[in-house]
Short mmCIF file of N, CA, C and O in Angstrom, two decimals:
data_model
loop_
_atom_site.label_atom_id
_atom_site.label_comp_id
_atom_site.label_asym_id
_atom_site.label_seq_id
_atom_site.Cartn_x
_atom_site.Cartn_y
_atom_site.Cartn_z
N GLU A 249 27.65 5.26 -18.30
CA GLU A 249 28.09 5.02 -17.53
C GLU A 249 27.78 4.09 -17.06
O GLU A 249 26.25 4.55 -16.47
N ARG A 250 28.51 3.05 -16.79
CA ARG A 250 27.94 1.90 -15.31
C ARG A 250 27.44 2.42 -14.39
O ARG A 250 26.57 1.95 -14.01
N ILE A 251 27.79 3.29 -13.77
CA ILE A 251 27.87 3.77 -12.99
C ILE A 251 26.35 4.05 -12.43
O ILE A 251 25.64 4.34 -11.97
N VAL A 252 26.56 4.81 -13.73
CA VAL A 252 25.42 6.74 -13.55
C VAL A 252 23.83 4.62 -13.48
O VAL A 252 23.28 5.03 -12.97
N VAL A 253 24.10 3.66 -14.75
CA VAL A 253 22.88 3.49 -14.56
C VAL A 253 22.95 1.47 -13.98
O VAL A 253 21.69 2.16 -13.13
N ASP A 254 23.85 1.75 -12.90
CA ASP A 254 23.80 1.16 -11.58
C ASP A 254 23.47 1.94 -10.82
O ASP A 254 21.97 0.83 -10.32
N ASP A 255 22.82 3.12 -10.29
CA ASP A 255 23.04 4.49 -9.73
C ASP A 255 20.96 4.22 -9.61
O ASP A 255 19.71 3.84 -9.93
N LEU A 256 20.72 4.32 -11.17
CA LEU A 256 19.64 4.26 -12.62
C LEU A 256 18.66 3.16 -11.89
O LEU A 256 17.08 2.98 -11.55
N CYS A 257 19.67 2.31 -11.43
CA CYS A 257 18.79 0.33 -11.51
C CYS A 257 18.99 0.61 -9.96
O CYS A 257 17.31 0.44 -9.58
N LYS A 258 18.77 1.06 -9.30
CA LYS A 258 18.92 1.00 -7.33
C LYS A 258 17.64 1.94 -7.47
O LYS A 258 16.21 1.23 -6.40
N ARG A 259 17.08 3.33 -8.38
CA ARG A 259 16.19 4.47 -7.96
C ARG A 259 14.91 3.11 -8.68
O ARG A 259 14.30 3.83 -7.63
N ALA A 260 15.04 2.83 -8.83
CA ALA A 260 14.31 1.92 -9.45
C ALA A 260 13.53 0.97 -9.16
O ALA A 260 12.20 0.54 -8.77
N GLU A 261 14.54 0.24 -8.46
CA GLU A 261 14.07 -0.82 -7.32
C GLU A 261 13.64 -0.70 -6.26
O GLU A 261 12.91 -0.72 -5.86
N CYS A 262 13.95 0.68 -5.70
CA CYS A 262 13.28 1.36 -4.35
C CYS A 262 12.57 1.73 -4.53
O CYS A 262 10.92 1.78 -4.37
N LYS A 263 11.89 2.68 -6.25
CA LYS A 263 10.63 2.22 -6.28
C LYS A 263 9.59 1.86 -6.19
O LYS A 263 8.38 1.71 -5.89
N GLU A 264 9.90 0.27 -7.14
CA GLU A 264 8.92 -0.26 -7.08
C GLU A 264 8.59 -1.09 -5.92
O GLU A 264 7.51 -2.01 -5.35
N GLY A 265 9.36 -1.10 -4.88
CA GLY A 265 9.44 -1.64 -3.55
C GLY A 265 9.65 -3.36 -3.45
O GLY A 265 10.49 -3.80 -4.51
N PRO A 266 9.55 -3.88 -2.56
CA PRO A 266 10.29 -5.04 -2.03
C PRO A 266 10.27 -6.29 -3.99
O PRO A 266 8.59 -6.55 -4.40
N GLY A 267 10.83 -6.99 -3.18
CA GLY A 267 10.58 -8.04 -4.25
C GLY A 267 11.26 -7.71 -5.53
O GLY A 267 11.38 -8.23 -6.57
N ALA A 268 11.51 -5.94 -5.77
CA ALA A 268 12.03 -5.43 -7.19
C ALA A 268 13.09 -6.13 -7.96
O ALA A 268 14.22 -5.81 -6.63
N VAL A 269 13.64 -6.11 -8.48
CA VAL A 269 14.96 -6.27 -9.57
C VAL A 269 14.85 -5.64 -10.11
O VAL A 269 13.86 -5.66 -11.17
N CYS A 270 16.51 -4.95 -10.96
CA CYS A 270 16.21 -3.76 -11.74
C CYS A 270 18.41 -3.48 -11.94
O CYS A 270 18.92 -3.58 -10.99
N LYS A 271 19.46 -4.70 -12.43
CA LYS A 271 20.65 -5.18 -13.14
C LYS A 271 20.90 -5.01 -14.72
O LYS A 271 20.19 -5.50 -15.24
N VAL A 272 21.37 -4.91 -13.90
CA VAL A 272 22.29 -4.81 -15.67
C VAL A 272 23.01 -6.28 -15.72
O VAL A 272 23.44 -6.67 -14.84
N ALA A 273 23.16 -6.75 -16.56
CA ALA A 273 22.47 -8.38 -17.52
C ALA A 273 24.09 -8.15 -17.89
O ALA A 273 25.11 -8.98 -17.93
N ASN A 274 24.10 -6.84 -19.11
CA ASN A 274 25.07 -7.09 -20.07
C ASN A 274 25.59 -5.46 -20.39
O ASN A 274 25.28 -5.15 -20.70
N THR A 275 27.64 -5.86 -20.34
CA THR A 275 28.08 -4.62 -21.27
C THR A 275 27.86 -4.89 -22.88
O THR A 275 27.90 -5.83 -23.90
N LEU A 276 27.47 -3.97 -23.31
CA LEU A 276 26.90 -4.38 -25.45
C LEU A 276 28.39 -3.64 -25.79
O LEU A 276 28.95 -5.07 -27.27
N PHE A 277 28.95 -2.90 -25.01
CA PHE A 277 29.73 -2.10 -25.88
C PHE A 277 30.38 -0.29 -25.04
O PHE A 277 28.79 -0.92 -23.97
N PRO A 278 31.38 -0.20 -25.06
CA PRO A 278 31.20 0.96 -23.44
C PRO A 278 29.89 1.68 -24.31
O PRO A 278 28.94 2.30 -24.84
N LYS A 279 29.32 2.85 -23.28
CA LYS A 279 28.32 3.07 -22.39
C LYS A 279 26.98 1.83 -23.22
O LYS A 279 26.27 2.86 -23.25
N GLY A 280 26.61 1.08 -23.43
CA GLY A 280 25.87 -0.33 -23.77
C GLY A 280 25.35 -0.63 -23.12
O GLY A 280 27.08 -1.84 -22.86
N PHE A 281 24.46 -1.39 -21.88
CA PHE A 281 24.11 -2.05 -21.73
C PHE A 281 22.53 -2.43 -21.62
O PHE A 281 22.07 -1.59 -22.08
N SER A 282 22.34 -3.46 -21.75
CA SER A 282 21.30 -4.62 -21.29
C SER A 282 21.13 -4.38 -19.83
O SER A 282 21.57 -4.92 -19.03
N CYS A 283 19.73 -4.59 -19.31
CA CYS A 283 19.46 -4.82 -18.07
C CYS A 283 18.20 -5.64 -17.72
O CYS A 283 17.55 -5.39 -18.97
N ALA A 284 17.86 -6.09 -16.41
CA ALA A 284 16.79 -7.30 -16.48
C ALA A 284 16.70 -6.49 -15.08
O ALA A 284 17.54 -6.94 -14.67
N GLY A 285 14.88 -7.33 -14.58
CA GLY A 285 14.42 -7.63 -13.76
C GLY A 285 12.71 -7.65 -13.66
O GLY A 285 12.70 -8.06 -14.73
N THR A 286 12.22 -7.15 -12.30
CA THR A 286 10.78 -7.79 -12.36
C THR A 286 10.26 -6.54 -13.92
O THR A 286 11.03 -5.59 -13.12
N ARG A 287 9.22 -6.71 -14.39
CA ARG A 287 9.14 -6.06 -15.25
C ARG A 287 8.92 -4.96 -14.89
O ARG A 287 8.81 -3.39 -15.74
N LYS A 288 8.14 -3.79 -13.32
CA LYS A 288 7.99 -2.61 -13.25
C LYS A 288 8.95 -2.02 -12.94
O LYS A 288 8.85 -0.82 -13.68
N ALA A 289 10.27 -2.56 -12.40
CA ALA A 289 11.19 -1.69 -12.42
C ALA A 289 11.53 -1.65 -13.50
O ALA A 289 12.40 -0.79 -13.46
N VAL A 290 12.04 -2.50 -14.47
CA VAL A 290 12.49 -2.53 -15.77
C VAL A 290 11.69 -1.28 -16.55
O VAL A 290 11.84 -0.40 -16.60
N LEU A 291 10.86 -0.78 -16.86
CA LEU A 291 9.50 -0.02 -16.97
C LEU A 291 10.66 1.42 -16.33
O LEU A 291 10.78 2.72 -16.90
N GLU A 292 10.54 1.40 -15.15
CA GLU A 292 11.12 2.59 -14.29
C GLU A 292 12.76 2.61 -14.51
O GLU A 292 12.68 3.86 -14.78
N LEU A 293 12.79 1.86 -15.17
CA LEU A 293 14.14 2.30 -15.37
C LEU A 293 14.18 3.15 -16.59
O LEU A 293 15.31 4.03 -16.63
N LYS A 294 13.11 2.67 -17.69
CA LYS A 294 13.91 3.21 -18.88
C LYS A 294 12.74 4.19 -18.86
O LYS A 294 13.63 5.70 -19.67
N GLN A 295 12.52 5.17 -17.65
CA GLN A 295 11.41 6.34 -17.39
C GLN A 295 12.95 7.21 -17.38
O GLN A 295 12.88 8.42 -17.66
N LEU A 296 13.59 6.84 -15.81
CA LEU A 296 14.41 6.94 -15.57
C LEU A 296 16.24 7.45 -16.05
O LEU A 296 16.07 8.64 -16.75
N ALA A 297 16.10 6.23 -16.88
CA ALA A 297 17.49 6.48 -18.10
C ALA A 297 17.04 7.79 -19.40
O ALA A 297 17.58 8.72 -19.90
N GLU A 298 16.39 7.82 -19.93
CA GLU A 298 15.13 9.31 -20.65
C GLU A 298 15.69 9.83 -20.65
O GLU A 298 15.81 11.15 -20.76
N SER A 299 15.04 9.98 -19.38
CA SER A 299 14.74 11.52 -17.76
C SER A 299 15.98 12.74 -17.84
O SER A 299 16.28 13.53 -17.34
N LYS A 300 17.86 11.33 -17.98
CA LYS A 300 18.89 11.83 -17.92
C LYS A 300 19.15 11.96 -19.54
O LYS A 300 20.36 11.92 -18.85
N GLY A 301 18.86 11.45 -20.00
CA GLY A 301 18.70 12.39 -21.56
C GLY A 301 19.59 10.68 -22.00
O GLY A 301 20.55 10.90 -23.47
N ALA A 302 19.89 9.82 -21.62
CA ALA A 302 19.96 8.50 -22.15
C ALA A 302 19.80 8.19 -24.37
O ALA A 302 18.23 8.83 -24.15
N PHE A 303 20.67 7.61 -24.45
CA PHE A 303 21.16 7.49 -26.15
C PHE A 303 19.79 7.34 -26.79
O PHE A 303 18.89 7.19 -27.34
N GLN A 304 19.47 5.71 -26.11
CA GLN A 304 18.47 4.71 -26.82
C GLN A 304 17.93 3.91 -25.58
O GLN A 304 18.85 3.93 -24.64
N THR A 305 16.46 4.32 -25.01
CA THR A 305 16.20 3.36 -23.98
C THR A 305 14.87 1.84 -25.16
O THR A 305 14.05 2.87 -26.06
N LYS A 306 15.25 0.99 -24.82
CA LYS A 306 14.29 0.05 -25.29
C LYS A 306 14.15 -1.11 -24.59
O LYS A 306 14.56 -1.68 -24.09
N VAL A 307 12.32 -1.91 -23.87
CA VAL A 307 11.75 -2.86 -24.23
C VAL A 307 12.52 -3.77 -24.68
O VAL A 307 10.78 -3.50 -25.90
N LEU A 308 13.01 -4.81 -24.56
CA LEU A 308 12.96 -6.13 -25.04
C LEU A 308 12.36 -6.97 -24.44
O LEU A 308 12.08 -7.61 -23.61
N LYS A 309 11.48 -8.03 -25.61
CA LYS A 309 10.88 -9.24 -25.35
C LYS A 309 11.75 -10.55 -24.94
O LYS A 309 12.50 -10.63 -25.96
N THR A 310 12.16 -11.22 -24.16
CA THR A 310 13.23 -12.37 -23.22
C THR A 310 11.99 -12.95 -23.08
O THR A 310 10.91 -13.04 -22.34
N ALA A 311 12.68 -13.57 -22.99
CA ALA A 311 11.99 -15.01 -21.87
C ALA A 311 12.62 -14.96 -20.95
O ALA A 311 12.00 -16.57 -19.99
N GLY A 312 13.46 -13.95 -20.54
CA GLY A 312 13.76 -14.07 -18.79
C GLY A 312 14.32 -12.67 -18.19
O GLY A 312 15.65 -12.36 -18.98
N ALA A 313 15.10 -12.59 -16.85
CA ALA A 313 15.66 -11.62 -16.60
C ALA A 313 17.04 -12.48 -16.10
O ALA A 313 17.91 -12.61 -15.35
N PHE A 314 17.40 -12.65 -16.98
CA PHE A 314 18.91 -13.25 -17.64
C PHE A 314 19.57 -11.96 -16.93
O PHE A 314 20.22 -11.20 -16.92
N HIS A 315 20.50 -13.37 -15.97
CA HIS A 315 22.09 -13.29 -15.51
C HIS A 315 21.43 -11.97 -14.45
O HIS A 315 21.80 -10.45 -13.27
N THR A 316 20.22 -12.25 -13.62
CA THR A 316 20.39 -11.77 -12.49
C THR A 316 19.09 -12.54 -11.36
O THR A 316 19.03 -13.66 -12.09
N PRO A 317 18.94 -11.85 -10.26
CA PRO A 317 18.37 -13.29 -8.99
C PRO A 317 17.65 -13.78 -9.23
O PRO A 317 17.28 -14.68 -8.69
N LEU A 318 16.76 -13.67 -10.21
CA LEU A 318 15.01 -13.62 -10.48
C LEU A 318 15.68 -15.01 -11.22
O LEU A 318 14.87 -16.34 -11.26
N MET A 319 17.13 -15.34 -11.29
CA MET A 319 17.65 -16.77 -12.51
C MET A 319 17.68 -17.80 -11.59
O MET A 319 18.68 -18.85 -12.23
N CYS A 320 17.90 -17.62 -10.53
CA CYS A 320 18.39 -18.58 -9.15
C CYS A 320 18.48 -19.40 -8.99
O CYS A 320 18.38 -20.90 -9.49
N PRO A 321 16.85 -20.20 -9.37
CA PRO A 321 16.05 -21.98 -9.95
C PRO A 321 16.29 -22.03 -11.03
O PRO A 321 17.62 -23.42 -10.78
N ALA A 322 16.58 -21.23 -12.01
CA ALA A 322 16.84 -22.18 -12.84
C ALA A 322 18.75 -22.96 -12.73
O ALA A 322 19.58 -23.51 -13.13
N GLN A 323 19.39 -21.95 -12.19
CA GLN A 323 20.18 -21.56 -12.07
C GLN A 323 21.03 -23.26 -11.11
O GLN A 323 21.71 -23.49 -11.25
N ASN A 324 20.38 -23.48 -9.88
CA ASN A 324 20.46 -24.19 -9.17
C ASN A 324 19.50 -25.62 -9.96
O ASN A 324 20.69 -26.63 -10.29
N LYS A 325 18.73 -25.89 -10.28
CA LYS A 325 18.91 -26.83 -11.10
C LYS A 325 19.96 -27.47 -12.19
O LYS A 325 19.09 -28.52 -12.05
N LEU A 326 20.02 -26.20 -12.94
CA LEU A 326 21.16 -26.40 -14.09
C LEU A 326 22.60 -26.85 -12.90
O LEU A 326 23.07 -27.71 -13.31
N GLN A 327 22.41 -26.74 -12.44
CA GLN A 327 24.17 -27.05 -12.08
C GLN A 327 23.68 -28.43 -10.65
O GLN A 327 24.43 -29.00 -11.39
N ALA A 328 22.56 -28.94 -10.90
CA ALA A 328 21.88 -30.60 -9.80
C ALA A 328 21.80 -30.84 -11.20
O ALA A 328 23.17 -32.01 -12.03
N ALA A 329 21.88 -30.57 -12.44
CA ALA A 329 22.32 -31.54 -13.51
C ALA A 329 23.10 -31.31 -14.60
O ALA A 329 23.41 -32.34 -14.67
N LEU A 330 25.02 -30.39 -14.21
CA LEU A 330 25.51 -30.30 -14.66
C LEU A 330 26.88 -31.36 -13.09
O LEU A 330 27.44 -32.23 -13.83
N ASP A 331 26.22 -31.37 -11.62
CA ASP A 331 26.62 -32.26 -11.38
C ASP A 331 27.00 -33.78 -11.46
O ASP A 331 27.48 -34.32 -11.31
N LYS A 332 25.65 -34.69 -11.73
CA LYS A 332 24.95 -35.90 -12.18
C LYS A 332 26.09 -36.04 -13.66
O LYS A 332 26.38 -37.24 -13.53
N VAL A 333 26.38 -34.99 -14.37
CA VAL A 333 26.68 -35.64 -15.99
C VAL A 333 28.65 -35.40 -15.96
O VAL A 333 28.75 -35.58 -16.70
N HIS A 334 28.81 -34.62 -15.06
CA HIS A 334 29.92 -34.19 -14.38
C HIS A 334 31.06 -35.22 -14.60
O HIS A 334 32.14 -34.95 -15.12
N PRO A 335 30.63 -36.25 -14.01
CA PRO A 335 31.79 -37.52 -14.30
C PRO A 335 31.88 -38.29 -15.98
O PRO A 335 32.73 -38.66 -15.89
N ASN A 336 30.85 -37.95 -16.48
CA ASN A 336 31.50 -38.38 -17.95
C ASN A 336 31.67 -37.49 -19.18
O ASN A 336 31.23 -38.25 -19.63
N MET A 337 31.68 -36.40 -18.60
CA MET A 337 32.70 -35.43 -19.50
C MET A 337 33.33 -35.49 -19.72
O MET A 337 34.47 -35.88 -18.73
N LYS A 338 34.36 -34.85 -20.79
CA LYS A 338 35.93 -34.93 -20.95
C LYS A 338 36.26 -33.39 -22.36
O LYS A 338 34.77 -32.97 -22.30
N PRO A 339 37.29 -33.33 -21.72
CA PRO A 339 37.33 -31.67 -21.77
C PRO A 339 37.27 -32.38 -23.99
O PRO A 339 37.47 -32.61 -24.12
N PRO A 340 37.50 -30.24 -24.07
CA PRO A 340 36.29 -30.38 -25.44
C PRO A 340 37.60 -31.04 -27.04
O PRO A 340 38.75 -30.42 -26.97
N SER A 341 37.23 -30.41 -27.55
CA SER A 341 38.50 -31.71 -28.79
C SER A 341 38.63 -30.12 -29.43
O SER A 341 39.07 -30.52 -31.06
N CYS A 342 38.41 -28.85 -29.62
CA CYS A 342 38.40 -27.51 -29.83
C CYS A 342 39.17 -26.73 -29.35
O CYS A 342 38.75 -26.95 -28.05
N ALA A 343 39.05 -25.53 -30.25
CA ALA A 343 39.20 -24.29 -29.67
C ALA A 343 38.02 -23.61 -28.69
O ALA A 343 36.51 -24.24 -29.93
N VAL A 344 37.98 -22.54 -27.82
CA VAL A 344 36.41 -22.38 -27.06
C VAL A 344 37.21 -20.99 -26.68
O VAL A 344 38.25 -21.17 -26.35
N TYR A 345 36.24 -20.41 -27.22
CA TYR A 345 36.89 -18.92 -26.94
C TYR A 345 35.59 -17.77 -25.54
O TYR A 345 34.42 -18.21 -26.13
N MET A 346 35.80 -17.77 -25.20
CA MET A 346 34.03 -16.99 -24.25
C MET A 346 34.95 -15.25 -24.07
O MET A 346 36.30 -15.03 -24.27
N ASN A 347 33.77 -15.62 -24.07
CA ASN A 347 33.72 -13.45 -23.57
C ASN A 347 33.28 -12.79 -23.02
O ASN A 347 31.43 -13.18 -22.73
N VAL A 348 33.45 -12.17 -21.11
CA VAL A 348 33.31 -12.22 -20.71
C VAL A 348 32.71 -10.66 -20.34
O VAL A 348 31.89 -10.44 -19.45
N THR A 349 33.89 -10.09 -20.94
CA THR A 349 33.42 -8.73 -20.37
C THR A 349 32.84 -7.90 -21.29
O THR A 349 32.02 -6.54 -20.54
N GLY A 350 32.13 -8.02 -22.35
CA GLY A 350 31.69 -7.64 -22.93
C GLY A 350 32.54 -6.18 -24.25
O GLY A 350 32.82 -5.86 -24.72
N GLN A 351 34.46 -6.58 -23.60
CA GLN A 351 34.52 -5.48 -24.19
C GLN A 351 36.29 -6.57 -25.19
O GLN A 351 36.05 -7.28 -24.67
#
């Protein structure tokens, strides 16, 4: 459950120490989550989850710790670029569907 994974992430952050980040990045399906953060914290999370009987844990190779505070510098750059082009943007010409919750 999400509350269990959030707790394990906090424990992994505490074990790594200052600067550690470990967060649920996405809800994939009920009781299925992807997590992201600093390498040591994520590896600690993997061990903690396995010790708690997780069905599956896997460390994925990704380009970044998306949906975590580690991406704030990229977010700031993207926001500046969007602010620059915003006056020239137009409404979409087709339907746009979004999935925020993963449910």
